PDB file of C-alpha atoms in Angstrom:
ATOM      1  CA  UNK A   1      -8.901 -20.243-165.345  1.00 69.00           C
ATOM      2  CA  UNK A   2      -9.833 -22.523-168.039  1.00 75.00           C
ATOM      3  CA  UNK A   3      -6.308 -24.079-168.854  1.00 81.00           C
ATOM      4  CA  UNK A   4      -5.554 -24.929-164.793  1.00 79.00           C
ATOM      5  CA  UNK A   5      -9.693 -26.801-164.519  1.00 76.00           C
ATOM      6  CA  UNK A   6      -7.387 -28.597-168.412  1.00 78.00           C
ATOM      7  CA  UNK A   7      -4.372 -29.687-166.927  1.00 82.00           C
ATOM      8  CA  UNK A   8      -6.434 -31.460-163.560  1.00 81.00           C
ATOM      9  CA  UNK A   9      -9.209 -32.559-165.273  1.00 77.00           C
ATOM     10  CA  UNK A  10      -6.459 -34.468-167.474  1.00 83.00           C
ATOM     11  CA  UNK A  11      -5.144 -35.815-164.551  1.00 83.00           C
ATOM     12  CA  UNK A  12      -8.275 -37.142-162.856  1.00 82.00           C
ATOM     13  CA  UNK A  13      -8.543 -34.046-160.454  1.00 81.00           C
ATOM     14  CA  UNK A  14     -12.405 -34.013-160.236  1.00 81.00           C
ATOM     15  CA  UNK A  15     -14.294 -31.194-161.850  1.00 78.00           C
ATOM     16  CA  UNK A  16     -15.180 -29.028-158.113  1.00 79.00           C
ATOM     17  CA  UNK A  17     -11.667 -29.831-157.730  1.00 83.00           C
ATOM     18  CA  UNK A  18     -10.640 -28.499-159.951  1.00 81.00           C
ATOM     19  CA  UNK A  19     -12.704 -25.878-160.640  1.00 79.00           C
ATOM     20  CA  UNK A  20     -11.774 -25.098-156.781  1.00 81.00           C
ATOM     21  CA  UNK A  21      -7.542 -24.919-156.962  1.00 83.00           C
ATOM     22  CA  UNK A  22      -8.461 -22.919-160.506  1.00 82.00           C
ATOM     23  CA  UNK A  23     -10.996 -20.519-158.417  1.00 81.00           C
ATOM     24  CA  UNK A  24      -7.154 -20.132-155.545  1.00 83.00           C
ATOM     25  CA  UNK A  25      -4.665 -19.066-159.078  1.00 84.00           C
ATOM     26  CA  UNK A  26      -7.279 -16.896-159.878  1.00 83.00           C
ATOM     27  CA  UNK A  27      -8.362 -14.333-157.057  1.00 83.00           C
ATOM     28  CA  UNK A  28      -5.045 -13.305-155.503  1.00 83.00           C
ATOM     29  CA  UNK A  29      -5.091 -11.717-158.597  1.00 84.00           C
ATOM     30  CA  UNK A  30      -8.266 -10.245-158.583  1.00 82.00           C
ATOM     31  CA  UNK A  31      -8.166  -9.121-155.308  1.00 80.00           C
ATOM     32  CA  UNK A  32      -5.048  -7.142-155.506  1.00 79.00           C
ATOM     33  CA  UNK A  33      -6.347  -4.985-158.244  1.00 82.00           C
ATOM     34  CA  UNK A  34      -9.911  -4.271-156.981  1.00 82.00           C
ATOM     35  CA  UNK A  35      -8.628  -3.999-153.516  1.00 79.00           C
ATOM     36  CA  UNK A  36      -7.832  -0.142-152.695  1.00 79.00           C
ATOM     37  CA  UNK A  37     -10.985   0.147-153.830  1.00 83.00           C
ATOM     38  CA  UNK A  38     -12.486  -1.974-151.695  1.00 82.00           C
ATOM     39  CA  UNK A  39     -10.710  -0.120-148.820  1.00 82.00           C
ATOM     40  CA  UNK A  40     -11.413   2.842-149.782  1.00 84.00           C
ATOM     41  CA  UNK A  41     -15.390   1.263-149.970  1.00 83.00           C
ATOM     42  CA  UNK A  42     -14.585   0.090-146.325  1.00 82.00           C
ATOM     43  CA  UNK A  43     -13.325   3.195-144.955  1.00 82.00           C
ATOM     44  CA  UNK A  44     -16.037   5.272-146.549  1.00 83.00           C
ATOM     45  CA  UNK A  45     -18.827   3.133-145.003  1.00 82.00           C
ATOM     46  CA  UNK A  46     -18.340   3.301-142.010  1.00 79.00           C
ATOM     47  CA  UNK A  47     -18.594   6.676-139.331  1.00 68.00           C
ATOM     48  CA  UNK A  48     -16.648   8.384-137.198  1.00 65.00           C
ATOM     49  CA  UNK A  49     -17.624   8.577-133.345  1.00 62.00           C
ATOM     50  CA  UNK A  50     -19.230  11.733-133.628  1.00 68.00           C
ATOM     51  CA  UNK A  51     -21.305  10.045-136.539  1.00 71.00           C
ATOM     52  CA  UNK A  52     -20.383  12.793-139.444  1.00 76.00           C
ATOM     53  CA  UNK A  53     -19.635  10.533-142.716  1.00 79.00           C
ATOM     54  CA  UNK A  54     -15.811  10.257-144.122  1.00 81.00           C
ATOM     55  CA  UNK A  55     -15.448  10.885-147.815  1.00 84.00           C
ATOM     56  CA  UNK A  56     -13.826   9.906-150.908  1.00 85.00           C
ATOM     57  CA  UNK A  57     -11.141  13.365-149.728  1.00 89.00           C
ATOM     58  CA  UNK A  58     -10.300  12.092-146.662  1.00 87.00           C
ATOM     59  CA  UNK A  59     -11.239   7.969-147.055  1.00 85.00           C
ATOM     60  CA  UNK A  60      -7.789   8.770-148.836  1.00 87.00           C
ATOM     61  CA  UNK A  61      -5.764  10.085-147.137  1.00 88.00           C
ATOM     62  CA  UNK A  62      -6.227   7.060-144.960  1.00 84.00           C
ATOM     63  CA  UNK A  63      -5.649   5.209-147.464  1.00 83.00           C
ATOM     64  CA  UNK A  64      -2.629   6.903-148.294  1.00 86.00           C
ATOM     65  CA  UNK A  65      -1.188   7.218-144.323  1.00 87.00           C
ATOM     66  CA  UNK A  66      -1.460   3.571-143.671  1.00 83.00           C
ATOM     67  CA  UNK A  67       0.639   3.404-146.880  1.00 83.00           C
ATOM     68  CA  UNK A  68       3.488   5.456-145.330  1.00 88.00           C
ATOM     69  CA  UNK A  69       2.458   3.335-141.898  1.00 88.00           C
ATOM     70  CA  UNK A  70       2.546   0.158-142.805  1.00 85.00           C
ATOM     71  CA  UNK A  71       3.781   0.495-147.039  1.00 82.00           C
ATOM     72  CA  UNK A  72       2.217  -2.013-149.489  1.00 76.00           C
ATOM     73  CA  UNK A  73       0.924  -3.884-146.482  1.00 77.00           C
ATOM     74  CA  UNK A  74      -1.059  -0.704-145.391  1.00 74.00           C
ATOM     75  CA  UNK A  75      -2.931  -1.170-148.884  1.00 71.00           C
ATOM     76  CA  UNK A  76      -3.899  -4.072-149.176  1.00 74.00           C
ATOM     77  CA  UNK A  77      -5.357  -4.942-145.125  1.00 74.00           C
ATOM     78  CA  UNK A  78      -7.032  -6.886-144.896  1.00 72.00           C
ATOM     79  CA  UNK A  79      -7.089  -9.306-147.652  1.00 76.00           C
ATOM     80  CA  UNK A  80      -6.228 -13.009-146.930  1.00 78.00           C
ATOM     81  CA  UNK A  81     -10.797 -12.246-145.914  1.00 80.00           C
ATOM     82  CA  UNK A  82     -11.285 -10.814-148.583  1.00 78.00           C
ATOM     83  CA  UNK A  83      -8.758 -13.901-151.032  1.00 81.00           C
ATOM     84  CA  UNK A  84     -11.191 -16.724-149.060  1.00 84.00           C
ATOM     85  CA  UNK A  85     -14.351 -15.055-149.707  1.00 83.00           C
ATOM     86  CA  UNK A  86     -13.550 -14.481-153.187  1.00 82.00           C
ATOM     87  CA  UNK A  87     -12.369 -18.344-154.051  1.00 84.00           C
ATOM     88  CA  UNK A  88     -15.490 -19.513-152.569  1.00 85.00           C
ATOM     89  CA  UNK A  89     -17.493 -17.117-154.241  1.00 85.00           C
ATOM     90  CA  UNK A  90     -15.973 -17.701-157.857  1.00 83.00           C
ATOM     91  CA  UNK A  91     -16.097 -21.264-157.105  1.00 83.00           C
ATOM     92  CA  UNK A  92     -20.013 -21.735-156.483  1.00 87.00           C
ATOM     93  CA  UNK A  93     -20.225 -19.228-158.932  1.00 87.00           C
ATOM     94  CA  UNK A  94     -18.717 -21.111-162.188  1.00 82.00           C
ATOM     95  CA  UNK A  95     -20.123 -24.645-159.984  1.00 84.00           C
ATOM     96  CA  UNK A  96     -23.359 -22.504-160.057  1.00 89.00           C
ATOM     97  CA  UNK A  97     -23.594 -22.344-163.925  1.00 87.00           C
ATOM     98  CA  UNK A  98     -21.968 -25.334-164.845  1.00 86.00           C
ATOM     99  CA  UNK A  99     -25.006 -27.617-162.517  1.00 89.00           C
ATOM    100  CA  UNK A 100     -27.757 -25.091-164.083  1.00 92.00           C
ATOM    101  CA  UNK A 101     -26.427 -25.843-167.683  1.00 91.00           C
ATOM    102  CA  UNK A 102     -26.037 -29.734-167.410  1.00 90.00           C
ATOM    103  CA  UNK A 103     -30.185 -29.451-166.310  1.00 93.00           C
ATOM    104  CA  UNK A 104     -31.134 -26.925-168.474  1.00 93.00           C
ATOM    105  CA  UNK A 105     -29.779 -29.216-171.122  1.00 92.00           C
ATOM    106  CA  UNK A 106     -31.308 -32.553-169.402  1.00 92.00           C
ATOM    107  CA  UNK A 107     -34.823 -31.532-169.026  1.00 93.00           C
ATOM    108  CA  UNK A 108     -34.534 -30.414-173.382  1.00 92.00           C
ATOM    109  CA  UNK A 109     -33.251 -33.663-173.322  1.00 91.00           C
ATOM    110  CA  UNK A 110     -36.327 -35.528-172.079  1.00 92.00           C
ATOM    111  CA  UNK A 111     -39.122 -32.910-173.654  1.00 92.00           C
ATOM    112  CA  UNK A 112     -37.635 -33.298-176.599  1.00 88.00           C
ATOM    113  CA  UNK A 113     -36.321 -30.035-177.596  1.00 88.00           C
ATOM    114  CA  UNK A 114     -33.053 -30.601-177.920  1.00 85.00           C
ATOM    115  CA  UNK A 115     -31.314 -34.052-179.475  1.00 86.00           C
ATOM    116  CA  UNK A 116     -28.051 -34.076-178.660  1.00 82.00           C
ATOM    117  CA  UNK A 117     -25.038 -35.177-181.393  1.00 81.00           C
ATOM    118  CA  UNK A 118     -23.578 -38.434-181.196  1.00 67.00           C
ATOM    119  CA  UNK A 119     -19.682 -38.166-180.960  1.00 56.00           C
ATOM    120  CA  UNK A 120     -18.975 -40.584-183.119  1.00 55.00           C
ATOM    121  CA  UNK A 121     -21.285 -39.396-186.530  1.00 53.00           C
ATOM    122  CA  UNK A 122     -20.188 -37.660-189.299  1.00 48.00           C
TER     123      UNK A 122
END
C-alpha cells in the first residue's frame, strides 16, 4: 500500500485519492484471505426459524454445501459488498491516522514542545 501511494503521489495524485486507490488494491487480498471466516461468522449469527442457534460444525457444513453447489462462488458469496466496505474503512482509518498525526504535530509545534528540523541544514 505504501508503494502504491508513493508511486501515485509522484504523478501528482493527491494524498486522499492515492490512499483510496491503494486501499482498493490491497482490500481484495485481505477479503479473499479472511472471507471463509467471515462467511462462517455470518452463518453462525443467523438462527433457524425454530430459534435454535447454528453451531460451528453446522456452519462448516453449510459452507461445504455452498461450495459443492456453487464452487468458489459459494464460499465467496456476498463479498463484493465486503470489498467495498473494506476499501472505505481502510481509507477512513488511514486518513484519520494521517489527520491526527498532523494535528498533534502542529499542536506540539505551536506550544513549543516540538521543533521540526530544517530540511536544508546539516
